[in-house]
Amino acid sequence: MSDTDRGNRLLPVENLRDDIVGIDTVVPVLDGTERRYVFLDNAASTPTFRRVLYWIEEFLPWYSGVHRGTGFKSLLATDAFDRVHDVVGRFVGADLSTSCVVFVRNTTEAINKLSNRFPFAPGDVVITTVMEHHSNDLPWRRYATTVHVGITDDGQLDLGALRRNLAQYKGRVKLVAVSGASNITGLCSPIHDIAEWVHAAGALLFVDAAQLAPHRPITMLDDADPRHIDFLALSAHKMYAPFGTGVLIGPKAFFEQGDPDVVGGGVVDVVTLDKAFWNHPPLKEEAGSPNVVGGIALAAAISVLQGVGMENIQAHEHALLEYCMKRLKGVRGITLYGPTDTLQGKVGVIPFNVDGMHHALVAAIMSTEGAIGVRDGCFCAHPYVKQLLRVTSEQDAQLAGRILAGDKADIPGMVRASLGCYNNEEDVDRLVHMVERIAHREYRGKYVQDTATGAFHPEGFRVHYGRYFSLFEDGEVSLPRGYAESS
Ligand SMILES: Cc1ncc(COP(=O)(O)O)c(C=O)c1O
């Protein structure tokens, strides 16, 4: 059912804020007070939907191992876990008659699985891009000649270069691996156009949807459509369900061929002392006891996202991105990376630097004085970040030498603010206000850099985390309260 078909059954996007665990959390700041925490690091991991917790709690009394038990709880849990696969497949518009949804731990594991399982032959080529997260680059390098398509001056994927590479390597290119949205600039690739070019070149398309799935509707399309996506991966912890699952989706026929990459319990139908006969996928690909609770959590999060409607989430986040960029463009003394005017093809990831200041110092001040959670560095996409920063290859080689010698003082990087579906203008105002203060050097603390890590720490600011999280109240793991009292 499309979001519009759901009509007035949709939950208003504004209500999502009430559904976020920890939305009102306060944290200590440098002046000795506590402030409401503004979380703007959703590209790394999102907070949890309350309704995810609700469904996990409802499920836990029924929790049991799946696929092998005969008791009622095991049957119920198996039924639920099997359904979860279909929920995810439908969420990304996969054709469930031909596709298979495989549960793994995260996108990284999904891509590694695909690379382990892909029947590469010597000389085969994978085309990927310099924009990729390392997880969509390093696995390919182990098995195939990996070609990296470059970017344009403003950080967009060079589609002309992609097409030239497809022509140049036609016959040898077996797979093209692109991100649906970048974790650095939020730029989205035209995945269906790319699919058409890739299929015409006789190759298959993998889309890393880790940053796309939480923000935009996805339709993998049916296999007969030349614009369909062959393989796709996503992570639940970026979709408001941080309980250790991710998914790889691809053709059933693909997973039927060859041996599974991880073997053991669950993947086999029959085992003799010298032979093993594999189960059908997805069982064949989910070795060992699966993360059933993580799967339930992902399905519950999808239910919330669909309850609001991915089109509505996209529109809300886009309006917030426009607002944020407009305000940040008015701040003097900062550099924004990637396109700043045409934002249509971008999810809410905003990379910037404060001129003349180390990115790690800016991020430390944001946290310590502004109670704002952002991230800094190269975000597991070193080649892309360094190209955006115009680091030359000589500088890169020198930096690498210093970093490998243990000195990260000058490690290149950016600050990244990233929006989720529950953020609002007040969150953006807090961000912009803090960026302005930092750009005007109106911060109060004295920060010292640890050159071994590159991180900055405020002098004299000590926090006792045990005050906020009681499991480690005294540094050691605590006894449950009742136990401690009676002992
Ligand atoms: C675009 C992209 N791909 C892959 C990953 C890896 O995801 P995970 O850490 O969940 O394996 C990330 C994580 O930030 C990402 O942003």
JSON list of N, CA, C and O in Angstrom, two decimals, residues 98-149:
[
{"chain": "A", "resi": 98, "resn": "THR", "atom": "N", "xyz": [10.77, -13.47, -6.24]},
{"chain": "A", "resi": 98, "resn": "THR", "atom": "CA", "xyz": [12.10, -13.83, -6.77]},
{"chain": "A", "resi": 98, "resn": "THR", "atom": "C", "xyz": [13.24, -13.40, -5.86]},
{"chain": "A", "resi": 98, "resn": "THR", "atom": "O", "xyz": [14.38, -13.81, -6.05]},
{"chain": "A", "resi": 99, "resn": "SER", "atom": "N", "xyz": [12.93, -12.55, -4.87]},
{"chain": "A", "resi": 99, "resn": "SER", "atom": "CA", "xyz": [14.01, -12.01, -4.04]},
{"chain": "A", "resi": 99, "resn": "SER", "atom": "C", "xyz": [14.06, -12.68, -2.69]},
{"chain": "A", "resi": 99, "resn": "SER", "atom": "O", "xyz": [13.07, -13.27, -2.23]},
{"chain": "A", "resi": 100, "resn": "CYS", "atom": "N", "xyz": [15.17, -12.52, -2.05]},
{"chain": "A", "resi": 100, "resn": "CYS", "atom": "CA", "xyz": [15.40, -13.15, -0.77]},
{"chain": "A", "resi": 100, "resn": "CYS", "atom": "C", "xyz": [15.96, -12.10, 0.18]},
{"chain": "A", "resi": 100, "resn": "CYS", "atom": "O", "xyz": [16.84, -11.32, -0.21]},
{"chain": "A", "resi": 101, "resn": "VAL", "atom": "N", "xyz": [15.44, -12.07, 1.39]},
{"chain": "A", "resi": 101, "resn": "VAL", "atom": "CA", "xyz": [15.90, -11.11, 2.41]},
{"chain": "A", "resi": 101, "resn": "VAL", "atom": "C", "xyz": [16.74, -11.89, 3.42]},
{"chain": "A", "resi": 101, "resn": "VAL", "atom": "O", "xyz": [16.24, -12.81, 4.06]},
{"chain": "A", "resi": 102, "resn": "VAL", "atom": "N", "xyz": [18.00, -11.52, 3.53]},
{"chain": "A", "resi": 102, "resn": "VAL", "atom": "CA", "xyz": [18.92, -12.24, 4.44]},
{"chain": "A", "resi": 102, "resn": "VAL", "atom": "C", "xyz": [19.26, -11.33, 5.61]},
{"chain": "A", "resi": 102, "resn": "VAL", "atom": "O", "xyz": [19.71, -10.20, 5.41]},
{"chain": "A", "resi": 103, "resn": "PHE", "atom": "N", "xyz": [19.05, -11.83, 6.82]},
{"chain": "A", "resi": 103, "resn": "PHE", "atom": "CA", "xyz": [19.42, -11.04, 7.99]},
{"chain": "A", "resi": 103, "resn": "PHE", "atom": "C", "xyz": [20.89, -11.23, 8.34]},
{"chain": "A", "resi": 103, "resn": "PHE", "atom": "O", "xyz": [21.39, -12.34, 8.40]},
{"chain": "A", "resi": 104, "resn": "VAL", "atom": "N", "xyz": [21.55, -10.08, 8.56]},
{"chain": "A", "resi": 104, "resn": "VAL", "atom": "CA", "xyz": [22.96, -10.07, 8.98]},
{"chain": "A", "resi": 104, "resn": "VAL", "atom": "C", "xyz": [23.05, -9.05, 10.12]},
{"chain": "A", "resi": 104, "resn": "VAL", "atom": "O", "xyz": [22.02, -8.61, 10.63]},
{"chain": "A", "resi": 105, "resn": "ARG", "atom": "N", "xyz": [24.28, -8.68, 10.51]},
{"chain": "A", "resi": 105, "resn": "ARG", "atom": "CA", "xyz": [24.39, -7.75, 11.64]},
{"chain": "A", "resi": 105, "resn": "ARG", "atom": "C", "xyz": [24.22, -6.30, 11.23]},
{"chain": "A", "resi": 105, "resn": "ARG", "atom": "O", "xyz": [23.69, -5.48, 11.97]},
{"chain": "A", "resi": 106, "resn": "ASN", "atom": "N", "xyz": [24.69, -5.95, 10.05]},
{"chain": "A", "resi": 106, "resn": "ASN", "atom": "CA", "xyz": [24.67, -4.55, 9.62]},
{"chain": "A", "resi": 106, "resn": "ASN", "atom": "C", "xyz": [25.04, -4.48, 8.13]},
{"chain": "A", "resi": 106, "resn": "ASN", "atom": "O", "xyz": [25.29, -5.51, 7.50]},
{"chain": "A", "resi": 107, "resn": "THR", "atom": "N", "xyz": [25.09, -3.27, 7.62]},
{"chain": "A", "resi": 107, "resn": "THR", "atom": "CA", "xyz": [25.39, -3.09, 6.19]},
{"chain": "A", "resi": 107, "resn": "THR", "atom": "C", "xyz": [26.78, -3.62, 5.86]},
{"chain": "A", "resi": 107, "resn": "THR", "atom": "O", "xyz": [27.00, -4.22, 4.80]},
{"chain": "A", "resi": 108, "resn": "THR", "atom": "N", "xyz": [27.71, -3.40, 6.77]},
{"chain": "A", "resi": 108, "resn": "THR", "atom": "CA", "xyz": [29.09, -3.86, 6.53]},
{"chain": "A", "resi": 108, "resn": "THR", "atom": "C", "xyz": [29.10, -5.37, 6.33]},
{"chain": "A", "resi": 108, "resn": "THR", "atom": "O", "xyz": [29.72, -5.88, 5.38]},
{"chain": "A", "resi": 109, "resn": "GLU", "atom": "N", "xyz": [28.41, -6.07, 7.20]},
{"chain": "A", "resi": 109, "resn": "GLU", "atom": "CA", "xyz": [28.39, -7.53, 7.07]},
{"chain": "A", "resi": 109, "resn": "GLU", "atom": "C", "xyz": [27.64, -7.94, 5.80]},
{"chain": "A", "resi": 109, "resn": "GLU", "atom": "O", "xyz": [28.03, -8.89, 5.12]},
{"chain": "A", "resi": 110, "resn": "ALA", "atom": "N", "xyz": [26.61, -7.21, 5.47]},
{"chain": "A", "resi": 110, "resn": "ALA", "atom": "CA", "xyz": [25.85, -7.52, 4.25]},
{"chain": "A", "resi": 110, "resn": "ALA", "atom": "C", "xyz": [26.75, -7.42, 3.01]},
{"chain": "A", "resi": 110, "resn": "ALA", "atom": "O", "xyz": [26.73, -8.30, 2.13]},
{"chain": "A", "resi": 111, "resn": "ILE", "atom": "N", "xyz": [27.55, -6.35, 2.96]},
{"chain": "A", "resi": 111, "resn": "ILE", "atom": "CA", "xyz": [28.39, -6.15, 1.77]},
{"chain": "A", "resi": 111, "resn": "ILE", "atom": "C", "xyz": [29.50, -7.20, 1.74]},
{"chain": "A", "resi": 111, "resn": "ILE", "atom": "O", "xyz": [29.85, -7.74, 0.69]},
{"chain": "A", "resi": 112, "resn": "ASN", "atom": "N", "xyz": [30.04, -7.50, 2.92]},
{"chain": "A", "resi": 112, "resn": "ASN", "atom": "CA", "xyz": [31.06, -8.55, 2.96]},
{"chain": "A", "resi": 112, "resn": "ASN", "atom": "C", "xyz": [30.47, -9.88, 2.50]},
{"chain": "A", "resi": 112, "resn": "ASN", "atom": "O", "xyz": [31.11, -10.63, 1.78]},
{"chain": "A", "resi": 113, "resn": "LYS", "atom": "N", "xyz": [29.25, -10.15, 2.94]},
{"chain": "A", "resi": 113, "resn": "LYS", "atom": "CA", "xyz": [28.61, -11.41, 2.50]},
{"chain": "A", "resi": 113, "resn": "LYS", "atom": "C", "xyz": [28.47, -11.42, 0.97]},
{"chain": "A", "resi": 113, "resn": "LYS", "atom": "O", "xyz": [28.81, -12.41, 0.33]},
{"chain": "A", "resi": 114, "resn": "LEU", "atom": "N", "xyz": [27.98, -10.32, 0.42]},
{"chain": "A", "resi": 114, "resn": "LEU", "atom": "CA", "xyz": [27.80, -10.30, -1.03]},
{"chain": "A", "resi": 114, "resn": "LEU", "atom": "C", "xyz": [29.15, -10.49, -1.74]},
{"chain": "A", "resi": 114, "resn": "LEU", "atom": "O", "xyz": [29.23, -11.24, -2.72]},
{"chain": "A", "resi": 115, "resn": "SER", "atom": "N", "xyz": [30.18, -9.84, -1.21]},
{"chain": "A", "resi": 115, "resn": "SER", "atom": "CA", "xyz": [31.49, -9.99, -1.87]},
{"chain": "A", "resi": 115, "resn": "SER", "atom": "C", "xyz": [32.01, -11.42, -1.71]},
{"chain": "A", "resi": 115, "resn": "SER", "atom": "O", "xyz": [32.59, -11.98, -2.65]},
{"chain": "A", "resi": 116, "resn": "ASN", "atom": "N", "xyz": [31.78, -12.02, -0.54]},
{"chain": "A", "resi": 116, "resn": "ASN", "atom": "CA", "xyz": [32.22, -13.41, -0.34]},
{"chain": "A", "resi": 116, "resn": "ASN", "atom": "C", "xyz": [31.47, -14.39, -1.24]},
{"chain": "A", "resi": 116, "resn": "ASN", "atom": "O", "xyz": [32.00, -15.40, -1.66]},
{"chain": "A", "resi": 117, "resn": "ARG", "atom": "N", "xyz": [30.21, -14.06, -1.49]},
{"chain": "A", "resi": 117, "resn": "ARG", "atom": "CA", "xyz": [29.34, -15.00, -2.22]},
{"chain": "A", "resi": 117, "resn": "ARG", "atom": "C", "xyz": [29.35, -14.76, -3.73]},
{"chain": "A", "resi": 117, "resn": "ARG", "atom": "O", "xyz": [28.85, -15.58, -4.48]},
{"chain": "A", "resi": 118, "resn": "PHE", "atom": "N", "xyz": [29.86, -13.61, -4.16]},
{"chain": "A", "resi": 118, "resn": "PHE", "atom": "CA", "xyz": [29.78, -13.29, -5.59]},
{"chain": "A", "resi": 118, "resn": "PHE", "atom": "C", "xyz": [30.77, -14.17, -6.36]},
{"chain": "A", "resi": 118, "resn": "PHE", "atom": "O", "xyz": [31.94, -14.27, -5.98]},
{"chain": "A", "resi": 119, "resn": "PRO", "atom": "N", "xyz": [30.33, -14.80, -7.44]},
{"chain": "A", "resi": 119, "resn": "PRO", "atom": "CA", "xyz": [31.23, -15.74, -8.14]},
{"chain": "A", "resi": 119, "resn": "PRO", "atom": "C", "xyz": [32.24, -15.01, -9.03]},
{"chain": "A", "resi": 119, "resn": "PRO", "atom": "O", "xyz": [32.22, -15.14, -10.26]},
{"chain": "A", "resi": 120, "resn": "PHE", "atom": "N", "xyz": [33.13, -14.25, -8.41]},
{"chain": "A", "resi": 120, "resn": "PHE", "atom": "CA", "xyz": [34.13, -13.51, -9.18]},
{"chain": "A", "resi": 120, "resn": "PHE", "atom": "C", "xyz": [35.14, -14.47, -9.82]},
{"chain": "A", "resi": 120, "resn": "PHE", "atom": "O", "xyz": [35.51, -15.48, -9.21]},
{"chain": "A", "resi": 121, "resn": "ALA", "atom": "N", "xyz": [35.58, -14.11, -11.02]},
{"chain": "A", "resi": 121, "resn": "ALA", "atom": "CA", "xyz": [36.66, -14.86, -11.68]},
{"chain": "A", "resi": 121, "resn": "ALA", "atom": "C", "xyz": [37.84, -13.90, -11.82]},
{"chain": "A", "resi": 121, "resn": "ALA", "atom": "O", "xyz": [37.65, -12.67, -11.79]},
{"chain": "A", "resi": 122, "resn": "PRO", "atom": "N", "xyz": [39.05, -14.44, -11.99]},
{"chain": "A", "resi": 122, "resn": "PRO", "atom": "CA", "xyz": [40.21, -13.54, -12.15]},
{"chain": "A", "resi": 122, "resn": "PRO", "atom": "C", "xyz": [39.96, -12.56, -13.31]},
{"chain": "A", "resi": 122, "resn": "PRO", "atom": "O", "xyz": [39.43, -12.94, -14.35]},
{"chain": "A", "resi": 123, "resn": "GLY", "atom": "N", "xyz": [40.31, -11.31, -13.07]},
{"chain": "A", "resi": 123, "resn": "GLY", "atom": "CA", "xyz": [40.15, -10.28, -14.11]},
{"chain": "A", "resi": 123, "resn": "GLY", "atom": "C", "xyz": [38.83, -9.54, -14.03]},
{"chain": "A", "resi": 123, "resn": "GLY", "atom": "O", "xyz": [38.64, -8.53, -14.71]},
{"chain": "A", "resi": 124, "resn": "ASP", "atom": "N", "xyz": [37.91, -10.05, -13.21]},
{"chain": "A", "resi": 124, "resn": "ASP", "atom": "CA", "xyz": [36.61, -9.36, -13.10]},
{"chain": "A", "resi": 124, "resn": "ASP", "atom": "C", "xyz": [36.78, -7.98, -12.48]},
{"chain": "A", "resi": 124, "resn": "ASP", "atom": "O", "xyz": [37.68, -7.76, -11.66]},
{"chain": "A", "resi": 125, "resn": "VAL", "atom": "N", "xyz": [35.88, -7.08, -12.87]},
{"chain": "A", "resi": 125, "resn": "VAL", "atom": "CA", "xyz": [35.94, -5.69, -12.39]},
{"chain": "A", "resi": 125, "resn": "VAL", "atom": "C", "xyz": [34.68, -5.37, -11.61]},
{"chain": "A", "resi": 125, "resn": "VAL", "atom": "O", "xyz": [33.57, -5.75, -12.00]},
{"chain": "A", "resi": 126, "resn": "VAL", "atom": "N", "xyz": [34.87, -4.67, -10.49]},
{"chain": "A", "resi": 126, "resn": "VAL", "atom": "CA", "xyz": [33.76, -4.04, -9.77]},
{"chain": "A", "resi": 126, "resn": "VAL", "atom": "C", "xyz": [33.95, -2.54, -9.93]},
{"chain": "A", "resi": 126, "resn": "VAL", "atom": "O", "xyz": [35.05, -2.03, -9.69]},
{"chain": "A", "resi": 127, "resn": "ILE", "atom": "N", "xyz": [32.90, -1.87, -10.34]},
{"chain": "A", "resi": 127, "resn": "ILE", "atom": "CA", "xyz": [32.97, -0.41, -10.40]},
{"chain": "A", "resi": 127, "resn": "ILE", "atom": "C", "xyz": [32.26, 0.13, -9.16]},
{"chain": "A", "resi": 127, "resn": "ILE", "atom": "O", "xyz": [31.11, -0.21, -8.89]},
{"chain": "A", "resi": 128, "resn": "THR", "atom": "N", "xyz": [33.01, 0.93, -8.40]},
{"chain": "A", "resi": 128, "resn": "THR", "atom": "CA", "xyz": [32.38, 1.62, -7.28]},
{"chain": "A", "resi": 128, "resn": "THR", "atom": "C", "xyz": [32.73, 3.10, -7.42]},
{"chain": "A", "resi": 128, "resn": "THR", "atom": "O", "xyz": [33.08, 3.53, -8.52]},
{"chain": "A", "resi": 129, "resn": "THR", "atom": "N", "xyz": [32.63, 3.89, -6.36]},
{"chain": "A", "resi": 129, "resn": "THR", "atom": "CA", "xyz": [32.88, 5.33, -6.52]},
{"chain": "A", "resi": 129, "resn": "THR", "atom": "C", "xyz": [33.76, 5.82, -5.38]},
{"chain": "A", "resi": 129, "resn": "THR", "atom": "O", "xyz": [33.85, 5.16, -4.34]},
{"chain": "A", "resi": 130, "resn": "VAL", "atom": "N", "xyz": [34.36, 6.99, -5.56]},
{"chain": "A", "resi": 130, "resn": "VAL", "atom": "CA", "xyz": [35.19, 7.54, -4.47]},
{"chain": "A", "resi": 130, "resn": "VAL", "atom": "C", "xyz": [34.31, 8.06, -3.33]},
{"chain": "A", "resi": 130, "resn": "VAL", "atom": "O", "xyz": [34.82, 8.41, -2.28]},
{"chain": "A", "resi": 131, "resn": "MET", "atom": "N", "xyz": [33.00, 8.12, -3.55]},
{"chain": "A", "resi": 131, "resn": "MET", "atom": "CA", "xyz": [32.11, 8.66, -2.53]},
{"chain": "A", "resi": 131, "resn": "MET", "atom": "C", "xyz": [31.79, 7.64, -1.43]},
{"chain": "A", "resi": 131, "resn": "MET", "atom": "O", "xyz": [31.14, 7.98, -0.45]},
{"chain": "A", "resi": 132, "resn": "GLU", "atom": "N", "xyz": [32.20, 6.41, -1.64]},
{"chain": "A", "resi": 132, "resn": "GLU", "atom": "CA", "xyz": [31.66, 5.34, -0.78]},
{"chain": "A", "resi": 132, "resn": "GLU", "atom": "C", "xyz": [32.22, 5.32, 0.64]},
{"chain": "A", "resi": 132, "resn": "GLU", "atom": "O", "xyz": [33.37, 5.69, 0.88]},
{"chain": "A", "resi": 133, "resn": "HIS", "atom": "N", "xyz": [31.38, 4.86, 1.54]},
{"chain": "A", "resi": 133, "resn": "HIS", "atom": "CA", "xyz": [31.81, 4.44, 2.87]},
{"chain": "A", "resi": 133, "resn": "HIS", "atom": "C", "xyz": [32.78, 3.28, 2.65]},
{"chain": "A", "resi": 133, "resn": "HIS", "atom": "O", "xyz": [32.61, 2.50, 1.71]},
{"chain": "A", "resi": 134, "resn": "HIS", "atom": "N", "xyz": [33.78, 3.14, 3.52]},
{"chain": "A", "resi": 134, "resn": "HIS", "atom": "CA", "xyz": [34.76, 2.06, 3.33]},
{"chain": "A", "resi": 134, "resn": "HIS", "atom": "C", "xyz": [34.09, 0.69, 3.21]},
{"chain": "A", "resi": 134, "resn": "HIS", "atom": "O", "xyz": [34.64, -0.22, 2.58]},
{"chain": "A", "resi": 135, "resn": "SER", "atom": "N", "xyz": [32.93, 0.56, 3.85]},
{"chain": "A", "resi": 135, "resn": "SER", "atom": "CA", "xyz": [32.23, -0.74, 3.80]},
{"chain": "A", "resi": 135, "resn": "SER", "atom": "C", "xyz": [31.77, -1.10, 2.39]},
{"chain": "A", "resi": 135, "resn": "SER", "atom": "O", "xyz": [31.53, -2.27, 2.11]},
{"chain": "A", "resi": 136, "resn": "ASN", "atom": "N", "xyz": [31.62, -0.09, 1.53]},
{"chain": "A", "resi": 136, "resn": "ASN", "atom": "CA", "xyz": [31.23, -0.38, 0.15]},
{"chain": "A", "resi": 136, "resn": "ASN", "atom": "C", "xyz": [32.41, -0.18, -0.80]},
{"chain": "A", "resi": 136, "resn": "ASN", "atom": "O", "xyz": [32.22, 0.19, -1.95]},
{"chain": "A", "resi": 137, "resn": "ASP", "atom": "N", "xyz": [33.59, -0.39, -0.29]},
{"chain": "A", "resi": 137, "resn": "ASP", "atom": "CA", "xyz": [34.79, -0.24, -1.11]},
{"chain": "A", "resi": 137, "resn": "ASP", "atom": "C", "xyz": [35.77, -1.37, -0.78]},
{"chain": "A", "resi": 137, "resn": "ASP", "atom": "O", "xyz": [36.08, -2.21, -1.64]},
{"chain": "A", "resi": 138, "resn": "LEU", "atom": "N", "xyz": [36.16, -1.46, 0.49]},
{"chain": "A", "resi": 138, "resn": "LEU", "atom": "CA", "xyz": [37.21, -2.43, 0.85]},
{"chain": "A", "resi": 138, "resn": "LEU", "atom": "C", "xyz": [36.81, -3.88, 0.56]},
{"chain": "A", "resi": 138, "resn": "LEU", "atom": "O", "xyz": [37.66, -4.66, 0.08]},
{"chain": "A", "resi": 139, "resn": "PRO", "atom": "N", "xyz": [35.56, -4.30, 0.79]},
{"chain": "A", "resi": 139, "resn": "PRO", "atom": "CA", "xyz": [35.24, -5.71, 0.49]},
{"chain": "A", "resi": 139, "resn": "PRO", "atom": "C", "xyz": [35.47, -6.06, -0.98]},
{"chain": "A", "resi": 139, "resn": "PRO", "atom": "O", "xyz": [35.93, -7.16, -1.30]},
{"chain": "A", "resi": 140, "resn": "TRP", "atom": "N", "xyz": [35.20, -5.12, -1.88]},
{"chain": "A", "resi": 140, "resn": "TRP", "atom": "CA", "xyz": [35.36, -5.42, -3.32]},
{"chain": "A", "resi": 140, "resn": "TRP", "atom": "C", "xyz": [36.81, -5.56, -3.68]},
{"chain": "A", "resi": 140, "resn": "TRP", "atom": "O", "xyz": [37.19, -6.35, -4.55]},
{"chain": "A", "resi": 141, "resn": "ARG", "atom": "N", "xyz": [37.67, -4.76, -3.02]},
{"chain": "A", "resi": 141, "resn": "ARG", "atom": "CA", "xyz": [39.09, -4.77, -3.36]},
{"chain": "A", "resi": 141, "resn": "ARG", "atom": "C", "xyz": [39.72, -6.15, -3.11]},
{"chain": "A", "resi": 141, "resn": "ARG", "atom": "O", "xyz": [40.75, -6.47, -3.68]},
{"chain": "A", "resi": 142, "resn": "ARG", "atom": "N", "xyz": [39.11, -6.93, -2.21]},
{"chain": "A", "resi": 142, "resn": "ARG", "atom": "CA", "xyz": [39.71, -8.23, -1.89]},
{"chain": "A", "resi": 142, "resn": "ARG", "atom": "C", "xyz": [39.49, -9.25, -3.01]},
{"chain": "A", "resi": 142, "resn": "ARG", "atom": "O", "xyz": [40.17, -10.26, -3.08]},
{"chain": "A", "resi": 143, "resn": "TYR", "atom": "N", "xyz": [38.46, -9.01, -3.84]},
{"chain": "A", "resi": 143, "resn": "TYR", "atom": "CA", "xyz": [38.09, -10.06, -4.81]},
{"chain": "A", "resi": 143, "resn": "TYR", "atom": "C", "xyz": [38.20, -9.67, -6.27]},
{"chain": "A", "resi": 143, "resn": "TYR", "atom": "O", "xyz": [38.18, -10.53, -7.13]},
{"chain": "A", "resi": 144, "resn": "ALA", "atom": "N", "xyz": [38.21, -8.36, -6.56]},
{"chain": "A", "resi": 144, "resn": "ALA", "atom": "CA", "xyz": [38.14, -7.96, -7.97]},
{"chain": "A", "resi": 144, "resn": "ALA", "atom": "C", "xyz": [38.97, -6.71, -8.20]},
{"chain": "A", "resi": 144, "resn": "ALA", "atom": "O", "xyz": [39.33, -6.01, -7.25]},
{"chain": "A", "resi": 145, "resn": "THR", "atom": "N", "xyz": [39.25, -6.45, -9.45]},
{"chain": "A", "resi": 145, "resn": "THR", "atom": "CA", "xyz": [39.86, -5.16, -9.79]},
{"chain": "A", "resi": 145, "resn": "THR", "atom": "C", "xyz": [38.80, -4.11, -9.53]},
{"chain": "A", "resi": 145, "resn": "THR", "atom": "O", "xyz": [37.71, -4.15, -10.12]},
{"chain": "A", "resi": 146, "resn": "THR", "atom": "N", "xyz": [39.10, -3.19, -8.63]},
{"chain": "A", "resi": 146, "resn": "THR", "atom": "CA", "xyz": [38.07, -2.24, -8.21]},
{"chain": "A", "resi": 146, "resn": "THR", "atom": "C", "xyz": [38.37, -0.87, -8.80]},
{"chain": "A", "resi": 146, "resn": "THR", "atom": "O", "xyz": [39.45, -0.31, -8.58]},
{"chain": "A", "resi": 147, "resn": "VAL", "atom": "N", "xyz": [37.42, -0.37, -9.56]},
{"chain": "A", "resi": 147, "resn": "VAL", "atom": "CA", "xyz": [37.58, 0.91, -10.24]},
{"chain": "A", "resi": 147, "resn": "VAL", "atom": "C", "xyz": [36.71, 1.94, -9.52]},
{"chain": "A", "resi": 147, "resn": "VAL", "atom": "O", "xyz": [35.54, 1.68, -9.24]},
{"chain": "A", "resi": 148, "resn": "HIS", "atom": "N", "xyz": [37.31, 3.09, -9.19]},
{"chain": "A", "resi": 148, "resn": "HIS", "atom": "CA", "xyz": [36.57, 4.12, -8.44]},
{"chain": "A", "resi": 148, "resn": "HIS", "atom": "C", "xyz": [36.18, 5.27, -9.36]},
{"chain": "A", "resi": 148, "resn": "HIS", "atom": "O", "xyz": [37.06, 5.99, -9.86]},
{"chain": "A", "resi": 149, "resn": "VAL", "atom": "N", "xyz": [34.89, 5.46, -9.54]},
{"chain": "A", "resi": 149, "resn": "VAL", "atom": "CA", "xyz": [34.41, 6.59, -10.35]},
{"chain": "A", "resi": 149, "resn": "VAL", "atom": "C", "xyz": [34.57, 7.86, -9.51]},
{"chain": "A", "resi": 149, "resn": "VAL", "atom": "O", "xyz": [34.28, 7.86, -8.31]}
]
